[in-house]
Coordinates of C-alpha atoms in Angstrom, one line a residue:
Chain C
X1 CA 7.3 -77.6 -4.1
X2 CA 7.2 -74.2 -3.5
X3 CA 9.8 -73.0 -1.1
X4 CA 7.2 -70.6 0.7
X5 CA 5.7 -71.9 3.8
X6 CA 2.3 -73.4 3.2
X7 CA -0.2 -72.4 6.1
X8 CA -2.1 -75.5 5.1
X9 CA 1.2 -77.8 6.0
X10 CA 1.3 -80.2 9.0
X11 CA 4.3 -79.6 11.3
X12 CA 5.9 -82.5 9.4
X13 CA 5.2 -81.3 6.0
X14 CA 6.6 -78.0 7.0
X15 CA 9.7 -79.5 8.3
X16 CA 10.1 -81.4 4.9
X17 CA 9.5 -78.7 2.9
X18 CA 11.8 -76.5 4.8
X19 CA 14.5 -78.9 4.7
X20 CA 14.4 -79.1 0.9
X21 CA 14.4 -75.4 0.7
X22 CA 17.5 -75.5 3.1
X23 CA 19.4 -77.4 1.0
X24 CA 18.5 -75.6 -2.2
X25 CA 19.7 -72.5 -0.4
X26 CA 22.6 -73.8 1.3
X27 CA 23.7 -75.1 -2.4
X28 CA 23.0 -71.8 -4.0
X29 CA 25.1 -69.7 -1.1
X30 CA 28.3 -72.3 -1.7
X31 CA 28.0 -71.7 -5.5
X32 CA 28.4 -67.6 -4.6
X33 CA 32.1 -67.5 -5.1
X34 CA 33.1 -64.2 -5.8
X35 CA 34.1 -61.9 -2.8
X36 CA 34.1 -58.2 -3.6
X37 CA 32.6 -54.9 -2.8
X38 CA 29.5 -54.2 -5.0
X39 CA 28.0 -51.1 -6.4
X40 CA 24.3 -50.8 -5.4
X41 CA 21.7 -48.4 -6.9
X42 CA 18.6 -47.3 -5.5
X43 CA 16.5 -45.2 -8.2
X44 CA 12.9 -44.6 -9.3
X45 CA 10.1 -42.2 -7.9
X46 CA 9.0 -44.4 -4.7
X47 CA 10.3 -43.5 -1.3
X48 CA 13.0 -45.0 0.5
X49 CA 15.9 -44.5 -1.5
X50 CA 17.8 -42.3 0.6
X51 CA 16.7 -44.1 4.0
X52 CA 17.9 -47.1 2.4
X53 CA 21.4 -45.5 1.9
X54 CA 21.4 -44.4 5.7
X55 CA 20.7 -48.0 6.5
X56 CA 23.6 -49.1 4.9
X57 CA 25.6 -46.7 6.8
X58 CA 24.1 -48.0 10.1
X59 CA 24.5 -51.7 9.2
X60 CA 28.4 -51.1 7.9
X61 CA 29.0 -49.0 10.8
X62 CA 27.6 -51.7 13.1
X63 CA 30.2 -54.0 11.9
X64 CA 32.7 -51.6 12.6
X65 CA 33.5 -50.7 8.9
X66 CA 34.7 -47.1 7.9
X67 CA 31.9 -45.3 5.8
X68 CA 31.7 -42.3 4.0
X69 CA 28.3 -40.5 3.1
X70 CA 28.2 -37.5 0.8
X71 CA 24.9 -35.9 0.4
X72 CA 24.4 -34.1 -3.0
X73 CA 21.3 -31.4 -3.3
X74 CA 20.3 -31.7 0.1
X75 CA 17.6 -29.1 1.6
X76 CA 18.9 -26.2 4.2
X77 CA 15.9 -27.7 6.7
X78 CA 17.5 -30.0 9.5
X79 CA 17.0 -33.6 8.8
X80 CA 17.2 -36.4 11.3
X81 CA 19.7 -38.5 9.6
X82 CA 22.1 -34.9 9.5
X83 CA 22.2 -34.8 13.2
X84 CA 23.0 -38.8 13.6
X85 CA 25.0 -39.9 10.5
X86 CA 28.5 -38.0 11.5
X87 CA 28.2 -39.5 15.4
X88 CA 27.9 -43.1 14.3
X89 CA 31.3 -44.7 15.0
X90 CA 33.5 -44.7 11.7
X91 CA 31.4 -42.8 9.7
X92 CA 32.5 -39.5 7.8
X93 CA 29.4 -37.5 6.7
X94 CA 30.0 -34.9 4.0
X95 CA 26.9 -32.5 3.0
X96 CA 27.2 -30.8 -0.4
X97 CA 24.6 -28.4 -1.9
X98 CA 22.4 -25.7 -0.7
X99 CA 19.1 -27.2 -1.3
X100 CA 16.7 -28.4 -4.2
X101 CA 17.3 -26.6 -7.3
X102 CA 14.1 -24.7 -6.9
X103 CA 15.3 -23.2 -4.0
X104 CA 18.5 -21.9 -5.0
X105 CA 17.5 -21.0 -8.6
X106 CA 21.3 -20.5 -9.3
X107 CA 22.7 -23.1 -11.9
X108 CA 26.0 -22.0 -11.4
X109 CA 25.7 -22.4 -7.9
X110 CA 24.1 -25.7 -8.1
X111 CA 26.8 -27.1 -10.5
X112 CA 29.4 -25.9 -8.0
X113 CA 28.1 -27.7 -5.4
X114 CA 27.7 -30.8 -7.1
X115 CA 31.2 -30.7 -8.3
X116 CA 32.4 -30.1 -4.7
X117 CA 30.6 -32.9 -3.6
X118 CA 32.0 -34.9 -6.3
X119 CA 35.4 -34.2 -5.8
X120 CA 35.1 -35.2 -2.0
X121 CA 33.4 -38.4 -3.0
X122 CA 36.2 -39.1 -5.8
X123 CA 38.8 -38.8 -3.0
X124 CA 37.2 -41.0 -0.6
X125 CA 36.8 -43.8 -3.6
X126 CA 40.4 -43.5 -4.9
X127 CA 41.9 -43.5 -1.4
X128 CA 40.3 -46.8 -0.7
X129 CA 40.2 -46.3 3.3
X130 CA 36.6 -46.6 3.4
X131 CA 34.5 -50.1 3.5
X132 CA 31.4 -48.4 2.2
X133 CA 30.9 -45.0 0.4
X134 CA 27.3 -43.8 0.1
X135 CA 26.6 -41.0 -2.6
X136 CA 23.2 -39.8 -1.7
X137 CA 21.4 -38.1 -4.5
X138 CA 24.2 -38.3 -7.0
X139 CA 21.9 -39.9 -9.6
X140 CA 20.1 -36.7 -9.8
X141 CA 23.0 -34.8 -10.1
X142 CA 24.0 -36.6 -13.1
X143 CA 20.7 -36.6 -14.8
X144 CA 20.9 -32.9 -14.7
X145 CA 24.2 -33.0 -16.4
X146 CA 25.8 -31.4 -13.7
X147 CA 28.7 -34.0 -13.7
X148 CA 30.7 -35.7 -16.3
X149 CA 29.0 -38.9 -16.5
X150 CA 31.9 -40.6 -18.0
X151 CA 34.4 -39.4 -15.5
X152 CA 31.9 -40.9 -12.6
X153 CA 31.5 -44.3 -14.6
X154 CA 35.2 -44.6 -14.8
X155 CA 35.9 -43.7 -10.9
X156 CA 33.1 -46.4 -10.3
X157 CA 34.5 -49.0 -12.5
X158 CA 38.1 -48.6 -11.0
X159 CA 37.1 -48.6 -7.5
X160 CA 39.2 -50.6 -4.9
X161 CA 38.0 -54.2 -5.0
X162 CA 37.0 -54.3 -1.0
X163 CA 35.0 -51.3 -1.3
X164 CA 31.2 -51.2 -1.7
X165 CA 29.5 -48.2 -3.2
X166 CA 25.7 -47.1 -2.9
X167 CA 24.3 -44.7 -5.2
X168 CA 20.8 -43.1 -4.5
X169 CA 18.5 -40.6 -6.5
X170 CA 15.7 -41.0 -9.2
X171 CA 16.5 -40.9 -12.9
X172 CA 19.7 -42.9 -12.4
X173 CA 21.4 -42.7 -16.2
X174 CA 21.5 -46.1 -18.2
X175 CA 25.4 -45.8 -17.8
X176 CA 25.4 -45.9 -13.9
X177 CA 22.7 -48.9 -14.3
X178 CA 25.2 -50.9 -16.7
X179 CA 28.2 -50.4 -14.2
X180 CA 26.3 -51.3 -11.1
X181 CA 25.8 -54.9 -9.8
X182 CA 22.6 -54.4 -7.8
X183 CA 19.9 -52.1 -9.0
X184 CA 16.6 -51.8 -7.3
X185 CA 13.5 -49.4 -8.8
X186 CA 11.6 -47.8 -6.1
X187 CA 8.0 -48.0 -7.5
X188 CA 5.6 -45.6 -5.8
X189 CA 2.2 -47.4 -5.3
X190 CA 0.7 -44.7 -3.1
X191 CA 2.0 -41.8 -1.2
X192 CA 0.1 -40.1 1.9
X193 CA 1.3 -36.7 0.2
X194 CA -1.3 -37.2 -2.5
X195 CA -4.0 -37.8 0.1
X196 CA -3.2 -34.2 1.6
X197 CA -1.0 -35.3 4.5
X198 CA 2.2 -33.0 5.3
X199 CA 5.5 -34.5 5.1
X200 CA 6.1 -36.0 8.7
X201 CA 9.2 -35.2 10.8
X202 CA 11.3 -38.5 11.5
X203 CA 9.6 -40.1 8.5
X204 CA 10.4 -38.0 5.4
X205 CA 13.1 -35.6 6.6
Chain N
X1 CA 8.2 -26.1 -18.8
X2 CA 9.2 -28.9 -17.2
X3 CA 10.1 -28.5 -13.6
X4 CA 13.2 -30.5 -14.1
X5 CA 16.5 -28.7 -14.6
X6 CA 17.3 -28.5 -18.4
X7 CA 21.3 -28.5 -18.9
X8 CA 20.4 -26.4 -22.1
X9 CA 18.9 -23.5 -20.1
X10 CA 21.2 -20.2 -19.9
X11 CA 21.5 -19.0 -16.2
X12 CA 18.6 -16.6 -16.8
X13 CA 16.4 -19.5 -18.2
X14 CA 17.3 -21.6 -15.2
X15 CA 16.2 -19.1 -12.6
X16 CA 12.9 -18.6 -14.4
X17 CA 12.1 -22.3 -14.8
X18 CA 13.1 -22.7 -11.0
X19 CA 11.2 -19.6 -9.9
X20 CA 8.2 -21.1 -11.4
X21 CA 8.8 -24.6 -9.9
X22 CA 9.4 -22.9 -6.7
X23 CA 5.9 -21.4 -7.0
X24 CA 4.1 -24.6 -7.5
X25 CA 5.9 -26.5 -5.0
X26 CA 5.3 -23.8 -2.4
X27 CA 1.5 -23.9 -3.3
X28 CA 1.6 -27.8 -3.2
X29 CA 3.1 -27.6 0.3
X30 CA 0.8 -25.5 1.7
X31 CA -2.3 -27.4 0.5
X32 CA -1.1 -30.3 2.6
X33 CA -3.1 -29.3 6.0
X34 CA -3.4 -32.9 7.5
X35 CA -0.8 -33.4 10.2
X36 CA -0.7 -37.1 11.6
X37 CA 1.5 -40.0 11.8
X38 CA 1.6 -42.4 8.6
X39 CA 1.5 -45.9 7.8
X40 CA 4.4 -46.7 5.4
X41 CA 4.9 -49.9 3.7
X42 CA 8.4 -51.3 1.8
X43 CA 7.3 -54.3 -0.2
X44 CA 8.4 -56.3 -3.1
X45 CA 11.5 -58.4 -4.2
X46 CA 13.9 -55.7 -4.5
X47 CA 16.6 -54.6 -2.0
X48 CA 16.6 -51.8 0.5
X49 CA 13.1 -52.7 2.3
X50 CA 14.6 -53.3 6.0
X51 CA 17.5 -50.9 5.3
X52 CA 14.9 -48.2 4.6
X53 CA 13.4 -49.1 7.8
X54 CA 16.8 -48.7 9.5
X55 CA 17.2 -45.4 7.9
X56 CA 13.9 -44.0 9.4
X57 CA 15.0 -45.4 12.7
X58 CA 18.5 -43.0 12.3
X59 CA 16.3 -40.3 10.9
X60 CA 13.5 -40.2 13.6
X61 CA 16.3 -40.7 16.4
X62 CA 18.3 -37.9 15.1
X63 CA 15.0 -35.6 15.8
X64 CA 15.0 -37.1 19.3
X65 CA 11.9 -38.9 18.7
X66 CA 11.2 -41.9 20.5
X67 CA 11.3 -45.2 18.5
X68 CA 10.8 -48.7 18.9
X69 CA 11.9 -51.5 16.1
X70 CA 10.7 -55.1 16.3
X71 CA 12.4 -57.5 13.8
X72 CA 10.6 -60.6 12.7
X73 CA 12.2 -63.4 11.3
X74 CA 15.6 -62.6 11.5
X75 CA 18.7 -64.8 11.3
X76 CA 21.0 -66.1 13.8
X77 CA 24.1 -64.6 12.1
X78 CA 25.2 -61.3 13.3
X79 CA 23.8 -58.1 11.6
X80 CA 25.6 -54.7 11.4
X81 CA 22.3 -53.2 12.5
X82 CA 21.7 -55.5 15.3
X83 CA 24.9 -54.0 16.9
X84 CA 24.0 -50.2 16.5
X85 CA 20.3 -49.9 16.5
X86 CA 19.9 -50.4 20.2
X87 CA 22.8 -48.1 21.0
X88 CA 20.8 -45.1 19.3
X89 CA 19.1 -42.4 21.8
X90 CA 15.8 -42.9 22.4
X91 CA 15.7 -46.5 20.3
X92 CA 14.2 -49.8 21.6
X93 CA 15.4 -52.8 19.4
X94 CA 13.4 -56.0 19.9
X95 CA 14.2 -59.0 17.8
X96 CA 11.9 -61.8 17.8
X97 CA 12.1 -65.1 15.8
X98 CA 15.0 -67.7 15.2
X99 CA 16.2 -67.3 11.6
X100 CA 14.8 -67.9 8.3
X101 CA 11.8 -70.6 8.0
X102 CA 14.3 -73.1 6.1
X103 CA 16.7 -73.0 9.1
X104 CA 14.4 -73.5 11.9
X105 CA 12.2 -76.1 10.2
X106 CA 9.8 -76.0 12.8
X107 CA 6.6 -74.6 12.0
X108 CA 5.1 -74.2 15.9
X109 CA 8.5 -72.5 16.9
X110 CA 8.1 -69.9 13.9
X111 CA 4.7 -69.2 14.7
X112 CA 5.2 -68.7 18.4
X113 CA 8.2 -66.4 17.8
X114 CA 6.0 -64.3 15.2
X115 CA 3.3 -64.0 17.9
X116 CA 5.7 -63.1 20.3
X117 CA 7.3 -60.3 18.2
X118 CA 3.5 -59.0 17.2
X119 CA 2.5 -59.1 21.0
X120 CA 5.6 -56.6 21.8
X121 CA 4.5 -54.8 18.6
X122 CA 1.0 -54.4 19.5
X123 CA 1.9 -53.3 23.2
X124 CA 4.1 -50.4 21.8
X125 CA 1.7 -49.3 19.2
X126 CA -1.3 -49.2 21.9
X127 CA 1.0 -47.7 24.5
X128 CA 1.3 -44.6 22.2
X129 CA 4.8 -43.6 23.9
X130 CA 6.9 -43.8 20.7
X131 CA 6.9 -41.5 17.6
X132 CA 7.8 -44.2 15.1
X133 CA 7.4 -47.8 15.2
X134 CA 9.1 -50.2 12.9
X135 CA 8.0 -53.6 12.1
X136 CA 10.8 -55.4 10.0
X137 CA 9.6 -58.3 7.8
X138 CA 6.0 -58.3 9.6
X139 CA 5.0 -58.7 6.1
X140 CA 6.3 -62.0 5.6
X141 CA 4.9 -63.3 8.8
X142 CA 1.5 -62.0 7.5
X143 CA 1.9 -63.3 4.4
X144 CA 2.6 -67.0 5.9
X145 CA -0.5 -66.8 7.8
X146 CA 1.5 -66.8 11.2
X147 CA -0.7 -63.6 12.5
X148 CA -4.3 -63.0 12.3
X149 CA -4.4 -60.2 9.5
X150 CA -7.6 -58.7 11.1
X151 CA -6.2 -58.5 14.4
X152 CA -3.1 -56.5 12.7
X153 CA -4.9 -54.4 10.4
X154 CA -7.4 -53.4 13.4
X155 CA -4.4 -52.2 15.5
X156 CA -2.6 -50.6 12.7
X157 CA -5.8 -48.6 11.8
X158 CA -6.6 -47.4 15.7
X159 CA -2.9 -46.6 16.2
X160 CA -2.3 -43.4 18.1
X161 CA -2.6 -40.4 15.7
X162 CA 1.1 -38.9 16.4
X163 CA 2.4 -42.2 15.9
X164 CA 3.9 -43.4 12.3
X165 CA 4.5 -47.1 11.6
X166 CA 6.8 -48.6 9.1
X167 CA 6.0 -52.4 7.8
X168 CA 8.6 -54.0 5.7
X169 CA 8.9 -57.3 4.0
X170 CA 8.2 -59.1 0.7
X171 CA 4.5 -60.1 -0.1
X172 CA 2.4 -57.2 1.8
X173 CA -1.0 -58.6 1.9
X174 CA -3.8 -56.6 -0.1
X175 CA -5.1 -55.7 3.5
X176 CA -1.9 -54.1 4.7
X177 CA -1.5 -51.9 1.4
X178 CA -5.2 -50.9 1.8
X179 CA -4.5 -49.6 5.3
X180 CA -1.4 -47.9 4.6
X181 CA -0.6 -44.3 3.6
X182 CA 2.6 -44.7 1.5
X183 CA 3.6 -48.0 -0.3
X184 CA 6.7 -48.5 -2.1
X185 CA 7.0 -51.4 -4.1
X186 CA 11.0 -52.5 -4.7
X187 CA 11.6 -54.0 -7.8
X188 CA 14.7 -56.0 -8.4
X189 CA 16.5 -54.7 -11.7
X190 CA 19.4 -56.7 -10.9
X191 CA 21.1 -58.3 -8.1
X192 CA 25.1 -59.0 -7.7
X193 CA 24.1 -62.4 -6.1
X194 CA 23.0 -63.6 -9.6
X195 CA 26.4 -62.8 -10.9
X196 CA 27.8 -65.3 -8.5
X197 CA 28.8 -62.6 -5.8
X198 CA 28.5 -63.7 -2.1
X199 CA 26.4 -61.4 0.2
X200 CA 28.7 -58.6 1.4
X201 CA 29.0 -58.0 5.2
X202 CA 28.3 -54.1 5.6
X203 CA 25.8 -54.0 2.6
X204 CA 23.6 -56.9 2.7
X205 CA 23.7 -58.3 6.4

């Protein structure tokens, strides 16, 4: 018997199916006994990696938790999240980087910006004062070789136990996938941009 | 020549590669001439579908846009987003539904809750007063057959031109994928839960 509601079920059959599902789910929840912060990765070419990170900021701040978000490789245009993230209670928002690499065209400057961001991020992680630290587009800085992957993995592995860390960005290196607890690949099924539609304010930026 | 920064490039080679990339990207941006709101779908078994929806709320509200979010099939526990979404400027937050289907075990009640949520959502869409409408977990209500798919697709197809709509949830029906402009499949690579780690407050709820 599947645990998914079946439209063909009578109310009684539905109740029976769902009661069995509940028993299974409750037992499953009870079997999860490890309580610690997790390392979460959102990667892939699809949409919603950074926005999922912002959603976690909102969610954690809503619980009264302390959150730090460091944005790597961000554009110079005004983003919606940039205006609100820092105003949420308990949220520290750091922007590092001067735009996409093809805008700056300056390798040394991009590397310096990535490393400045990482210095802030590392300090947040090692201080242990935050419940959640979001590292937006860190994966991309790593894939460009702008940061030392062994150093980053070491800091993630030694993170304070209570702390959760969210990493976003395309091309997450294998070493990051290995150290993470939860990894989601965002797969592009289709994109409005390919149909000639401009990036939409409030949705894409 | 790839448009991705190559760590082996000298600063001069990097500048040249990125200048070419910028020319391509700028031409690409200019070629996108259609300006309208988009229909965005986040589906699949991976994490970050709802949180991507919350991130869009934050992003749009940050631009001073009017946003409505309707949450279908939500638990009765207190979520982080539930505490903050309604406090953001310009954001209307509606919760419809009484928990997962295996908690209510009451098919008629679940259908009534889904339909009540859809009535609110449809009113938001047809009134046209919001820039972005987020329908969290609507896909799941549709996959259960709790709502009329033809009615939902018709309302989405006739949405006001300026409005963007974000639908989240597993098992998005084919009809929803067809009407959407942008679709992301969230693929589960690994999940902390499978390692015996409890769902983490601030991250998963």
